[in-house]
Coordinates of C-alpha atoms in Angstrom, one line a residue:
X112 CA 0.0 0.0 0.0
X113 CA 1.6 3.3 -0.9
X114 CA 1.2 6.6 1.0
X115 CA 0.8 8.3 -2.0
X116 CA -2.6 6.5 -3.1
X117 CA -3.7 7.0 0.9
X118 CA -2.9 10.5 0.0
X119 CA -4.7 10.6 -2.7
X120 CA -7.9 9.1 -0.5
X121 CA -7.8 12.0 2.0
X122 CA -7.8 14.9 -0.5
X123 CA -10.5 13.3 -2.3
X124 CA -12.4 13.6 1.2
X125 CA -11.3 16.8 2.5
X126 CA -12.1 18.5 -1.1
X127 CA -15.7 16.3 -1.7
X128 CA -14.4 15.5 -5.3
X129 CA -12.2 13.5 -7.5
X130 CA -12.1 16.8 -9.8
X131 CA -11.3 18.8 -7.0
X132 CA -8.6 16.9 -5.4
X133 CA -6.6 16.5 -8.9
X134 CA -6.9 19.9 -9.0
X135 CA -4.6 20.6 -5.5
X136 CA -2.8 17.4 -6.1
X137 CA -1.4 18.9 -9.8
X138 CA -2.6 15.4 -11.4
X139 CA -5.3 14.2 -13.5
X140 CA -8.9 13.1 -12.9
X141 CA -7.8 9.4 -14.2
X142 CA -4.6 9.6 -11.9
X143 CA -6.6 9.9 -9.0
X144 CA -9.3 7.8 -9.5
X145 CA -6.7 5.1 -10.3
X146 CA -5.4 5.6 -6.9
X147 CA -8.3 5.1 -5.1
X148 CA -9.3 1.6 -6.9
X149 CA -5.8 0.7 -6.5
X150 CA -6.5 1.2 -2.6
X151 CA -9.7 -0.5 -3.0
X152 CA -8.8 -3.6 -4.6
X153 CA -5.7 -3.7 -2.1
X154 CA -8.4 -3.8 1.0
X155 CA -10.9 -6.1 -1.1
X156 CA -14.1 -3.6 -0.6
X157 CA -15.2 -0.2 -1.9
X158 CA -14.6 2.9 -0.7
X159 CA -16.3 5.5 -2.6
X160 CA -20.0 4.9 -3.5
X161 CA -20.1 5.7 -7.2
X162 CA -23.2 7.1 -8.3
X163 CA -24.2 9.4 -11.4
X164 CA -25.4 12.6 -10.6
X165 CA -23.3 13.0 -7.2
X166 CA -22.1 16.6 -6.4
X167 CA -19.7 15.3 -3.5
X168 CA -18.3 12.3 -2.9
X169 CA -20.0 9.7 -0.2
X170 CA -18.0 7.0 2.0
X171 CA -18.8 3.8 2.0
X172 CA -18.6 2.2 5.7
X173 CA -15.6 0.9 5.1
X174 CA -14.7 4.2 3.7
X175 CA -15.2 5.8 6.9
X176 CA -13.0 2.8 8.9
X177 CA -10.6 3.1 6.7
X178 CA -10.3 7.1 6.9
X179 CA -9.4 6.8 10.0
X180 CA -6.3 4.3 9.8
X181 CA -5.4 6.7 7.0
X182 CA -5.4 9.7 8.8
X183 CA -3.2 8.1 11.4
X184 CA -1.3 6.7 8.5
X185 CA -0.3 9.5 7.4
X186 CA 0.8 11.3 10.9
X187 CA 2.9 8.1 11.4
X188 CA 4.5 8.9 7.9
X189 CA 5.0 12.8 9.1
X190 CA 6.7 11.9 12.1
X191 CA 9.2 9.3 10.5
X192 CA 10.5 12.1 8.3
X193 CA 10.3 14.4 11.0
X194 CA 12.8 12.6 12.4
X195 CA 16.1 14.2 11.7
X196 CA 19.0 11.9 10.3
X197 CA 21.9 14.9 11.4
X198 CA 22.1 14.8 15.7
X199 CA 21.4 18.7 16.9
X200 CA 19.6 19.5 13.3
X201 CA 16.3 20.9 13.6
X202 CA 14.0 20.7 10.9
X203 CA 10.9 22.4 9.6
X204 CA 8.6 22.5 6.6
X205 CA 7.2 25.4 4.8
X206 CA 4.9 25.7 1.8
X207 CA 4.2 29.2 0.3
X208 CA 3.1 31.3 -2.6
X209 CA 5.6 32.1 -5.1
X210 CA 6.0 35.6 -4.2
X211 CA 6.7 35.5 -0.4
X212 CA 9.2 32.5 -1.3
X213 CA 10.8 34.5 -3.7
X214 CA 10.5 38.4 -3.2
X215 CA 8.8 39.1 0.5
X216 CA 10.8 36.6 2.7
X217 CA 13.9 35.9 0.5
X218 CA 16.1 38.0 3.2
X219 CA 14.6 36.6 6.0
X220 CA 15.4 33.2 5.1
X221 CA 18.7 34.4 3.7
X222 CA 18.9 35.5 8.0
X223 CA 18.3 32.1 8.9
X224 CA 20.6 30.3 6.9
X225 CA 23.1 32.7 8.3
X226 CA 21.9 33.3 11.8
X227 CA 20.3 29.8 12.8
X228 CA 23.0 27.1 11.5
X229 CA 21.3 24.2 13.9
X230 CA 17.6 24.7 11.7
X231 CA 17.2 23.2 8.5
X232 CA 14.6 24.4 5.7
X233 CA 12.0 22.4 3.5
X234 CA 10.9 25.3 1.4
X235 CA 7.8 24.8 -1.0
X236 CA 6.7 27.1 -3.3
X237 CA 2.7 26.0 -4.2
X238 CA -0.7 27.5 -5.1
X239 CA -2.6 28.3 -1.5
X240 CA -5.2 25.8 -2.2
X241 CA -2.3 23.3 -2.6
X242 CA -1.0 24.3 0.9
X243 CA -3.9 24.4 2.9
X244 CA -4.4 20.6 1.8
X245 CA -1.0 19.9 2.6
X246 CA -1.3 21.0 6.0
X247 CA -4.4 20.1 6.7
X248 CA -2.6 16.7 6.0
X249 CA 0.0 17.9 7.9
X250 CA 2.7 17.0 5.3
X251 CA 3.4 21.0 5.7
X252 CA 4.1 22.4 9.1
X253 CA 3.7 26.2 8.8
X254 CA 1.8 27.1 5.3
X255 CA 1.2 31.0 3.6
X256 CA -1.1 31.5 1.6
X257 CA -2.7 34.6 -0.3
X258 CA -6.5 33.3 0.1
X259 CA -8.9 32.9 3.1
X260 CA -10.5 29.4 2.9
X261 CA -12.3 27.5 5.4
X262 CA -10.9 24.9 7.7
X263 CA -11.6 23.4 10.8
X264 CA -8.1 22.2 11.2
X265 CA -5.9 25.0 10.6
X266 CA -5.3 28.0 13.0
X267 CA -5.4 31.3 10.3
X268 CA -3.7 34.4 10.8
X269 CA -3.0 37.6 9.1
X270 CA 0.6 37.7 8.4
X271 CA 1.1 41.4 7.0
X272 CA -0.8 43.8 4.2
X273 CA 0.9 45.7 1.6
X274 CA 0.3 48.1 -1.5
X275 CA -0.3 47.6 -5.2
X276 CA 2.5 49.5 -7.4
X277 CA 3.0 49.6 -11.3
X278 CA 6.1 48.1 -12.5
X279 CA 7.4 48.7 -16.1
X280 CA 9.7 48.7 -18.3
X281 CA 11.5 52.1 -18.7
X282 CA 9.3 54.7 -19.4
X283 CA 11.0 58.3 -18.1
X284 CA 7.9 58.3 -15.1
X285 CA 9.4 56.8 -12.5
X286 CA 7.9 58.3 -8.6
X287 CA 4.8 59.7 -10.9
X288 CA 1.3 58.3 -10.3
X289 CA -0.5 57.3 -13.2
X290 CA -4.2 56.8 -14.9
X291 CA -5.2 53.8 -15.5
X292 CA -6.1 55.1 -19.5
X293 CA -1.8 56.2 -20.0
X294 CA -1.7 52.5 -19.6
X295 CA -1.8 50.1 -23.0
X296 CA -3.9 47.0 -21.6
X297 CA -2.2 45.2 -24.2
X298 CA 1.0 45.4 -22.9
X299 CA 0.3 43.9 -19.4
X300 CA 2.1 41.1 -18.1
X301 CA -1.0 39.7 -15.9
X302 CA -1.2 38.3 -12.5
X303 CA -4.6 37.5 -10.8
X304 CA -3.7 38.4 -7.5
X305 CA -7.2 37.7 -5.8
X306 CA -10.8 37.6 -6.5
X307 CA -11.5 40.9 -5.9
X308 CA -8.3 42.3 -7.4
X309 CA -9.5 40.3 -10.9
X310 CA -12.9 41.8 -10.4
X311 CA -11.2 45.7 -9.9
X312 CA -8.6 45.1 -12.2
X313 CA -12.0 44.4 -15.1
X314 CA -13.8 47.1 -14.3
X315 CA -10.4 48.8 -15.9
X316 CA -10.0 47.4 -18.3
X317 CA -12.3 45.0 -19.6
X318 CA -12.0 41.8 -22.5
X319 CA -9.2 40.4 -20.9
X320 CA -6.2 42.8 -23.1
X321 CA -3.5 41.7 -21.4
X322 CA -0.6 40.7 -23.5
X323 CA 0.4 37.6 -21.2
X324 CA -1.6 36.0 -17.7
X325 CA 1.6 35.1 -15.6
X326 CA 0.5 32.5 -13.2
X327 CA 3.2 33.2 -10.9
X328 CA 4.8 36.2 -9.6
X329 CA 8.7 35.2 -10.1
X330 CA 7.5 35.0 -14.4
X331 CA 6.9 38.6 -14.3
X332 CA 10.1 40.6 -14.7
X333 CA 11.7 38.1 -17.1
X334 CA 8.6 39.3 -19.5
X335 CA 8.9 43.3 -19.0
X336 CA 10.9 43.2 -22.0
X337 CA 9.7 46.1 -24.3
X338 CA 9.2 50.3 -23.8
X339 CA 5.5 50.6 -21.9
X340 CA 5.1 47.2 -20.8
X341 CA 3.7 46.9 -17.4
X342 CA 2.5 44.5 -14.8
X343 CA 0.3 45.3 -11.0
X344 CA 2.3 43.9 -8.2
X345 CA 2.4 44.3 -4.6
X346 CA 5.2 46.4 -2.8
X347 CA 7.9 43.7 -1.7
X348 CA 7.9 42.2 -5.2
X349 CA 8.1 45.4 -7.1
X350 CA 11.0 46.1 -5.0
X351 CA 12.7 43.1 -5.0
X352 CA 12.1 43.2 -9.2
X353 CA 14.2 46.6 -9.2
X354 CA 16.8 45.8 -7.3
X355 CA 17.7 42.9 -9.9
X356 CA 16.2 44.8 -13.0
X357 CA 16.1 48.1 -14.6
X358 CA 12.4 49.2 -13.9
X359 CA 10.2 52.0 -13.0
X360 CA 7.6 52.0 -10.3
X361 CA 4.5 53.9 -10.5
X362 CA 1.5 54.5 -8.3
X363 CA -1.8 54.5 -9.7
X364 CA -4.5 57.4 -9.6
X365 CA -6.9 55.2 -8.3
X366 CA -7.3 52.8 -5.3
X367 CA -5.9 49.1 -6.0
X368 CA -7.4 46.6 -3.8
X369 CA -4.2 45.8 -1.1
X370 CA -2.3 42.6 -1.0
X371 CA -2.8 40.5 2.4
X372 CA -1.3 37.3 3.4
X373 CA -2.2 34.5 6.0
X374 CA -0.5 32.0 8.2
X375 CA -1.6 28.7 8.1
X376 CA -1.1 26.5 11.4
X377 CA -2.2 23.1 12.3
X378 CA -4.5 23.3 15.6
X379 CA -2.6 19.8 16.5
X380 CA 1.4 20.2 15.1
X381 CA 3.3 17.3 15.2
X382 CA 5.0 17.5 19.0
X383 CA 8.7 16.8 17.2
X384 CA 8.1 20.1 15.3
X385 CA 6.5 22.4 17.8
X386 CA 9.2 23.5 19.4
X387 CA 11.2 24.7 15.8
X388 CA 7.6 26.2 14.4
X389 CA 7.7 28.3 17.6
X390 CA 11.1 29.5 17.2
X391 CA 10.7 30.3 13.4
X392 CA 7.5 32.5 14.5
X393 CA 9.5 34.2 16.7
X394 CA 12.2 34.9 13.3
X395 CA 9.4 36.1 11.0
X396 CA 7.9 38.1 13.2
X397 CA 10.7 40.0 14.4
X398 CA 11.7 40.1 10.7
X399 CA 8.4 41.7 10.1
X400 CA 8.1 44.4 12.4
X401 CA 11.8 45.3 11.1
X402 CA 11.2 44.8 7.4
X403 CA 7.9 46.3 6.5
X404 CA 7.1 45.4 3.0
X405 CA 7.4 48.5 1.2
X406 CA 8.7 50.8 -1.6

C-alpha cells in the first residue's frame, strides 16, 4: 500500500471531489481515480460509493473505517520524516506562494541560513489551495497563503498587508502616479492576485487585453521586455524586481485593492516540530516588524 494513493484518499475527502482533489494534487482526474481503486482492490471492498449525478463524494462504511487508519497513517509517515537523520539538526517544513518565497521573505530566510545554522529548511513554493491541503494533512508544518478558505483544522492568521504598485519597463515616469487610461492594456504582463483584485482590475480594463496572464509572480520581470510594458504587483515584489532589474515603479491614480497574506497553522502540530515552528514564528515576526514590506 503506498502513502501516495492514501494520500490521494484524504484529499479526495477533505475536497468532496475526484475533480477537486486533482486539481490541488497537480494530477489528473484518471490519476486519481486510479489511486483510489488501487487502494480498493488492495483492501478487497469499496470505498467511494459511485453514483451518477453525485455533487460530492460519499464513503462507503468501510470508507469511513478506513479514513481513520489513514489519517493516522499519514501522521505516522509525518513523524518518520520528521525525524532528523543529522544529531542537533532541527527541521521544519514550509509551503508558500511564489512571491513570499521568492521576493517578501527571500532575506529573512537568507537571516536564517546565516543566523540559525542548527535549523534546516523544507521550502515549497505552491498554489494556496495546494497548501492548505497539505497542512491540513499535515505533510506542511507552517503554510502561507494569499487566500482565506475555510478549515476546521488549521489556525489562520494575518501575516502582513501591503500596496499595489505599477512596474514597467522604462518609461522616463518613475515616482509619478499614473491613470489607468496612460496604460496600453495590451502590454500587461497579468497576474490575478485575488478575487476581488481580478474583479477591480476588469472594471479597468475590460475583454481580458492583457498581452500575457503570468501564473506566478517570479514570471513577471523576465517578460517586461519592451518600452510601456507593465504589470500590478504588490510592494515587496516590485522592489525586489528593481533591485535585480532596470524598472520604474508607478503608483496608480486610483485605489488598488491591497495585497494580504495569511499563516496557516495546524491546531494539533506534530510535537517533534513544535518546538522549531515556535522559534521560526518568533524569526518572521521579528523580521516583520523590522522589514515592513514597502517601496
Amino acid at each position: 500500500m503506498k502513502l501516495e494513493d492514501i494520500e490521494a484518499f484524504c484529499n479526495v475527502v477533505d475536497q468532496g471531489s475526484i475533480t477537486k482533489a486533482a486539481d490541488i494534487m497537480y494530477v489528473t482526474q484518471g490519476a486519481v481515480s486510479k489511486r483510489i481503486k488501487t487502494l480498493e482492490e488492495e483492501l478487497g471492498v469499496q470505498l467511494i460509493i459511485r453514483r451518477s449525478g453525485m455533487r460530492k463524494v460519499e464513503l462507503t462504511a468501510y470508507g469511513e473505517e478506513f479514513l481513520v487508519l489513514a489519517r493516522q497513517w499519514q501522521a505516522l509517515s509525518n513523524e518518520f520524516h520528521g525525524i532528523s537523520a543529522s544529531s542537533g539538526i532541527h527541521e521544519i517544513t514550509i509551503g508558500s506562494v511564489d512571491m513570499l518565497n521568492c521576493f517578501s521573505f527571500s532575506d529573512l530566510y537568507n537571516q536564517i541560513l546565516r543566523e540559525e545554522k542548527d535549523i534546516r529548511l523544507y521550502m515549497h513554493t505552491m498554489h494556496s489551495r495546494e497548501i492548505y491541503a497539505a497542512m491540513e494533512a499535515q505533510r506542511l508544518d507552517l503554510g502561507m497563503v494569499n487566500r482565506l478558505l475555510p478549515s476546521k483544522r488549521l489556525k489562520i492568521t494575518r501575516l502582513f498587508t501591503e500596496e499595489m504598485y505599477i512596474v514597467i519597463y522604462p518609461c522616463g515616469k518613475q515616482g509619478e502616479t499614473i491613470d489607468p487610461d496612460d496604460l496600453d492594456p495590451g502590454k500587461e504582463i497579468y497576474s490575478r492576485w485575488s478575487d476581488e483584485f481580478e474583479i477591480w482590475h476588469d472594471q479597468l480594463w475590460p475583454g481580458k487585453r492583457y498581452r500575457m496572464h503570468a501564473g506566478t509572480s517570479s514570471m513577471v520581470p523576465y517578460y517586461l521586455t519592451e518600452p510601456g510594458q507593465w504589470s500590478i504587483c504588490p510592494a515587496s515584489a516590485v522592489s525586489g524586481m528593481m533591485s535585480r532589474f532596470h524598472f520604474e515603479s508607478l503608483k496608480l491614480s486610483v485605489k488598488v485593492p491591497e495585497r494580504t497574506f495569511y499563516l496557516l497553522e495546524h491546531r494539533s502540530p506534530r510535537e517533534s516540530r513544535t518546538e522549531t515552528i515556535e522559534r521560526f514564528k518568533k524569526i518572521m515576526y521579528a523580521y516583520l516588524k523590522e522589514h515592513k514590506p514597502q517601496l
